[in-house]
Amino acid sequence: MKNTLIAPSVLAADFANLQRDIEMINNSEADWFHIDIMDGVFVPNISFGMPVLEAIKKHATKTIDVHLMIVDPDRYISTFRKLGADVLTVHLEACTHLHRTLQAIKAEGMKAGVALNPHTNISLLEDVIQDIDLVCIMSVNPGFGGQSFIENTYEKVERLKELIKHKGASTLIEIDGGVTTKNAKQLVEAGADVLVAGSFVFNSENPQQTIVDLKAITK
Ligand code: DX5
Ligand code: ZN
């Protein structure tokens, strides 16, 4: 039986009731908190920054998975460690010296993740996959919650899984964007280990039950 990790995206939470929503995740079957940081430059949206993550960390009792959608992420690696990140993911498209960035993240004691935009080919990871703890495949264009899932993702996950096996790496595959109970099973069959879900969880009538449903469908 496979234990697929579920990572609700706090971007879809009610920011006026953030503590309530954090406790909801604490008391649910979810595994990680997915935290989306956007700078309005790398993506056409600004989400929230350090003070909000600090507030989340005060209450969160699970792994903090930070997804940086920012240019030049090297500037903030140690800051995010101090704020409590356990996994720190940077975008391949934002890193000129990706190998160096990954080493810097690991030197701070975090798991190092790399996110790929929908148009970015898996083959670009061939020479660095052994240094990556997690690859986040974007199944929507980054910047907003609530977009619809890009179908090409399944094939991309399969190709990434092949590459990981071929290189003998232990990299986790995370899927981010438009995840629902409709596509979760096929994603896990293709090789996904972590499913991020924002609007599908928070906009549902019973978010904790929705997390249970996502967990159940991927077993
Ligand atoms: C998009 C973010 C996602 C987003 C997912 O740029 O990286 O994490 O919150 O939201 P849904 O699940 O609503 O597509
Ligand atoms: Zn994300």
GROMACS .gro file of C-alpha atoms and ligand atoms in nm:
model
  234
    1MET     CA    1   0.000   0.000   0.000
    2LYS     CA    2   0.137   0.335  -0.102
    3ASN     CA    3   0.123   0.629   0.137
    4THR     CA    4   0.066   0.931  -0.084
    5LEU     CA    5   0.129   1.254   0.101
    6ILE     CA    6  -0.141   1.522   0.089
    7ALA     CA    7  -0.030   1.884   0.116
    8PRO     CA    8  -0.315   2.137   0.143
    9SER     CA    9  -0.215   2.473  -0.004
   10VAL     CA   10  -0.267   2.750   0.250
   11LEU     CA   11  -0.310   2.994  -0.041
   12ALA     CA   12  -0.672   2.882  -0.054
   13ALA     CA   13  -0.731   2.929   0.322
   14ASP     CA   14  -0.939   3.211   0.472
   15PHE     CA   15  -0.670   3.460   0.578
   16ALA     CA   16  -0.908   3.628   0.821
   17ASN     CA   17  -0.941   3.291   0.996
   18LEU     CA   18  -0.593   3.160   0.940
   19GLN     CA   19  -0.545   3.000   1.282
   20ARG     CA   20  -0.874   2.812   1.244
   21ASP     CA   21  -0.768   2.680   0.903
   22ILE     CA   22  -0.422   2.582   1.028
   23GLU     CA   23  -0.579   2.388   1.316
   24MET     CA   24  -0.812   2.221   1.066
   25ILE     CA   25  -0.507   2.089   0.878
   26ASN     CA   26  -0.333   1.992   1.205
   27ASN     CA   27  -0.634   1.782   1.300
   28SER     CA   28  -0.681   1.629   0.956
   29GLU     CA   29  -0.516   1.338   0.774
   30ALA     CA   30  -0.304   1.585   0.575
   31ASP     CA   31   0.072   1.533   0.584
   32TRP     CA   32   0.225   1.869   0.492
   33PHE     CA   33   0.144   2.238   0.481
   34HIS     CA   34   0.209   2.375   0.130
   35ILE     CA   35   0.306   2.743   0.144
   36ASP     CA   36   0.307   2.947  -0.179
   37ILE     CA   37   0.534   3.252  -0.182
   38MET     CA   38   0.491   3.479  -0.488
   39ASP     CA   39   0.682   3.796  -0.566
   40GLY     CA   40   0.479   3.957  -0.846
   41VAL     CA   41   0.783   3.927  -1.075
   42PHE     CA   42   0.840   3.558  -1.138
   43VAL     CA   43   0.461   3.514  -1.140
   44PRO     CA   44   0.191   3.776  -1.205
   45ASN     CA   45   0.060   3.767  -0.848
   46ILE     CA   46   0.173   3.845  -0.493
   47SER     CA   47   0.060   3.602  -0.224
   48PHE     CA   48   0.202   3.661   0.125
   49GLY     CA   49   0.545   3.685   0.281
   50MET     CA   50   0.753   3.632   0.590
   51PRO     CA   51   0.524   3.764   0.869
   52VAL     CA   52   0.240   3.541   0.752
   53LEU     CA   53   0.463   3.233   0.736
   54GLU     CA   54   0.588   3.316   1.084
   55ALA     CA   55   0.228   3.325   1.207
   56ILE     CA   56   0.147   2.995   1.033
   57LYS     CA   57   0.454   2.828   1.185
   58LYS     CA   58   0.340   2.924   1.538
   59HIS     CA   59   0.039   2.693   1.503
   60ALA     CA   60   0.133   2.435   1.239
   61THR     CA   61   0.233   2.092   1.369
   62LYS     CA   62   0.324   1.930   1.036
   63THR     CA   63   0.601   1.956   0.776
   64ILE     CA   64   0.627   2.301   0.619
   65ASP     CA   65   0.669   2.272   0.241
   66VAL     CA   66   0.758   2.614   0.097
   67HIS     CA   67   0.714   2.677  -0.277
   68LEU     CA   68   0.907   2.986  -0.382
   69MET     CA   69   0.772   3.151  -0.696
   70ILE     CA   70   1.028   3.429  -0.683
   71VAL     CA   71   1.325   3.546  -0.887
   72ASP     CA   72   1.674   3.498  -0.744
   73PRO     CA   73   1.565   3.272  -0.456
   74ASP     CA   74   1.924   3.240  -0.324
   75ARG     CA   75   1.870   3.570  -0.140
   76TYR     CA   76   1.617   3.415   0.097
   77ILE     CA   77   1.733   3.057   0.164
   78SER     CA   78   1.851   3.116   0.522
   79THR     CA   79   1.550   3.341   0.593
   80PHE     CA   80   1.307   3.061   0.507
   81ARG     CA   81   1.501   2.817   0.723
   82LYS     CA   82   1.467   3.055   1.017
   83LEU     CA   83   1.095   3.087   0.944
   84GLY     CA   84   1.059   2.710   0.981
   85ALA     CA   85   1.065   2.565   0.629
   86ASP     CA   86   1.140   2.191   0.616
   87VAL     CA   87   1.124   2.160   0.238
   88LEU     CA   88   1.231   2.456   0.022
   89THR     CA   89   1.140   2.446  -0.347
   90VAL     CA   90   1.279   2.687  -0.605
   91HIS     CA   91   1.182   2.716  -0.972
   92LEU     CA   92   1.426   2.580  -1.228
   93GLU     CA   93   1.333   2.877  -1.448
   94ALA     CA   94   1.447   3.119  -1.174
   95CYS     CA   95   1.789   2.964  -1.108
   96THR     CA   96   2.098   3.025  -1.318
   97HIS     CA   97   2.312   2.805  -1.092
   98LEU     CA   98   2.062   2.545  -0.982
   99HIS     CA   99   2.320   2.299  -0.848
  100ARG     CA  100   2.467   2.566  -0.624
  101THR     CA  101   2.123   2.671  -0.502
  102LEU     CA  102   2.035   2.311  -0.411
  103GLN     CA  103   2.355   2.271  -0.212
  104ALA     CA  104   2.282   2.595  -0.026
  105ILE     CA  105   1.933   2.474   0.067
  106LYS     CA  106   2.070   2.144   0.197
  107ALA     CA  107   2.350   2.316   0.386
  108GLU     CA  108   2.077   2.495   0.584
  109GLY     CA  109   1.932   2.156   0.681
  110MET     CA  110   1.626   2.162   0.453
  111LYS     CA  111   1.509   1.923   0.184
  112ALA     CA  112   1.577   2.075  -0.157
  113GLY     CA  113   1.298   2.094  -0.414
  114VAL     CA  114   1.286   2.206  -0.777
  115ALA     CA  115   0.962   2.314  -0.944
  116LEU     CA  116   0.904   2.297  -1.320
  117ASN     CA  117   0.661   2.516  -1.513
  118PRO     CA  118   0.424   2.332  -1.748
  119HIS     CA  119   0.643   2.403  -2.053
  120THR     CA  120   0.972   2.297  -1.892
  121ASN     CA  121   1.104   1.960  -2.006
  122ILE     CA  122   1.198   1.687  -1.757
  123SER     CA  123   1.522   1.623  -1.946
  124LEU     CA  124   1.665   1.946  -1.798
  125LEU     CA  125   1.693   1.758  -1.467
  126GLU     CA  126   1.905   1.473  -1.605
  127ASP     CA  127   2.234   1.601  -1.466
  128VAL     CA  128   2.105   1.713  -1.129
  129ILE     CA  129   1.830   1.468  -1.028
  130GLN     CA  130   2.051   1.291  -0.771
  131ASP     CA  131   2.086   1.620  -0.583
  132ILE     CA  132   1.712   1.687  -0.566
  133ASP     CA  133   1.492   1.566  -0.277
  134LEU     CA  134   1.166   1.668  -0.445
  135VAL     CA  135   1.054   1.771  -0.792
  136CYS     CA  136   0.735   1.976  -0.803
  137ILE     CA  137   0.562   1.937  -1.138
  138MET     CA  138   0.336   2.234  -1.197
  139SER     CA  139   0.009   2.110  -1.340
  140VAL     CA  140  -0.112   2.470  -1.388
  141ASN     CA  141   0.079   2.787  -1.469
  142PRO     CA  142   0.204   2.911  -1.131
  143GLY     CA  143   0.055   3.224  -0.979
  144PHE     CA  144  -0.303   3.143  -0.889
  145GLY     CA  145  -0.512   2.883  -0.714
  146GLY     CA  146  -0.828   2.742  -0.867
  147GLN     CA  147  -0.703   2.685  -1.223
  148SER     CA  148  -0.775   2.373  -1.423
  149PHE     CA  149  -0.538   2.081  -1.441
  150ILE     CA  150  -0.315   2.043  -1.752
  151GLU     CA  151  -0.360   1.690  -1.890
  152ASN     CA  152  -0.003   1.660  -2.025
  153THR     CA  153   0.107   1.626  -1.659
  154TYR     CA  154   0.050   1.248  -1.642
  155GLU     CA  155   0.301   1.181  -1.917
  156LYS     CA  156   0.548   1.419  -1.758
  157VAL     CA  157   0.522   1.237  -1.425
  158GLU     CA  158   0.588   0.905  -1.600
  159ARG     CA  159   0.899   1.043  -1.770
  160LEU     CA  160   1.027   1.187  -1.443
  161LYS     CA  161   0.966   0.858  -1.262
  162GLU     CA  162   1.170   0.680  -1.531
  163LEU     CA  163   1.456   0.928  -1.491
  164ILE     CA  164   1.456   0.888  -1.111
  165LYS     CA  165   1.466   0.508  -1.144
  166HIS     CA  166   1.731   0.516  -1.415
  167LYS     CA  167   1.961   0.733  -1.201
  168GLY     CA  168   1.889   0.539  -0.880
  169ALA     CA  169   1.771   0.860  -0.709
  170SER     CA  170   1.519   0.876  -0.424
  171THR     CA  171   1.354   1.202  -0.533
  172LEU     CA  172   0.987   1.254  -0.444
  173ILE     CA  173   0.744   1.371  -0.713
  174GLU     CA  174   0.498   1.642  -0.608
  175ILE     CA  175   0.208   1.765  -0.821
  176ASP     CA  176   0.083   2.120  -0.779
  177GLY     CA  177  -0.226   2.274  -0.937
  178GLY     CA  178  -0.580   2.163  -1.011
  179VAL     CA  179  -0.555   1.841  -0.809
  180THR     CA  180  -0.893   1.681  -0.730
  181THR     CA  181  -1.031   1.334  -0.660
  182LYS     CA  182  -1.082   1.310  -1.039
  183ASN     CA  183  -0.710   1.311  -1.126
  184ALA     CA  184  -0.543   1.201  -0.797
  185LYS     CA  185  -0.550   0.827  -0.865
  186GLN     CA  186  -0.406   0.855  -1.216
  187LEU     CA  187  -0.133   1.088  -1.087
  188VAL     CA  188  -0.029   0.839  -0.821
  189GLU     CA  189  -0.035   0.555  -1.075
  190ALA     CA  190   0.196   0.762  -1.294
  191GLY     CA  191   0.439   0.802  -1.003
  192ALA     CA  192   0.333   1.097  -0.786
  193ASP     CA  193   0.426   1.087  -0.415
  194VAL     CA  194   0.290   1.421  -0.289
  195LEU     CA  195  -0.033   1.590  -0.400
  196VAL     CA  196  -0.085   1.960  -0.333
  197ALA     CA  197  -0.450   2.064  -0.318
  198GLY     CA  198  -0.572   2.417  -0.252
  199SER     CA  199  -0.917   2.515  -0.370
  200PHE     CA  200  -1.040   2.156  -0.390
  201VAL     CA  201  -0.983   2.119  -0.014
  202PHE     CA  202  -1.069   2.465   0.116
  203ASN     CA  203  -1.371   2.529  -0.108
  204SER     CA  204  -1.529   2.198  -0.021
  205GLU     CA  205  -1.808   2.172   0.235
  206ASN     CA  206  -1.601   1.951   0.462
  207PRO     CA  207  -1.227   2.006   0.406
  208GLN     CA  208  -1.119   1.733   0.649
  209GLN     CA  209  -1.339   1.480   0.471
  210THR     CA  210  -1.202   1.595   0.135
  211ILE     CA  211  -0.850   1.526   0.263
  212VAL     CA  212  -0.965   1.178   0.375
  213ASP     CA  213  -1.115   1.124   0.027
  214LEU     CA  214  -0.790   1.227  -0.146
  215LYS     CA  215  -0.591   0.997   0.083
  216ALA     CA  216  -0.829   0.705   0.026
  217ILE     CA  217  -0.836   0.733  -0.351
  218THR     CA  218  -0.456   0.723  -0.373
  219LYS     CA  219  -0.401   0.413  -0.158
  220DX5     C1  220  -0.016   2.788  -0.781
  220DX5     C2  221   0.031   2.738  -0.649
  220DX5     C3  222  -0.049   2.623  -0.599
  220DX5     C4  223  -0.193   2.657  -0.572
  220DX5     C5  224  -0.271   2.532  -0.598
  220DX5     O1  225   0.075   2.881  -0.829
  220DX5     O2  226   0.165   2.694  -0.658
  220DX5     O3  227   0.010   2.565  -0.483
  220DX5     O4  228  -0.218   2.703  -0.442
  220DX5     O5  229  -0.405   2.563  -0.589
  220DX5     P1  230  -0.518   2.474  -0.654
  220DX5     O6  231  -0.511   2.339  -0.586
  220DX5     O7  232  -0.642   2.550  -0.624
  220DX5     O8  233  -0.489   2.463  -0.801
  221ZN      ZN  234   0.247   2.572  -0.488
   0.00000   0.00000   0.00000
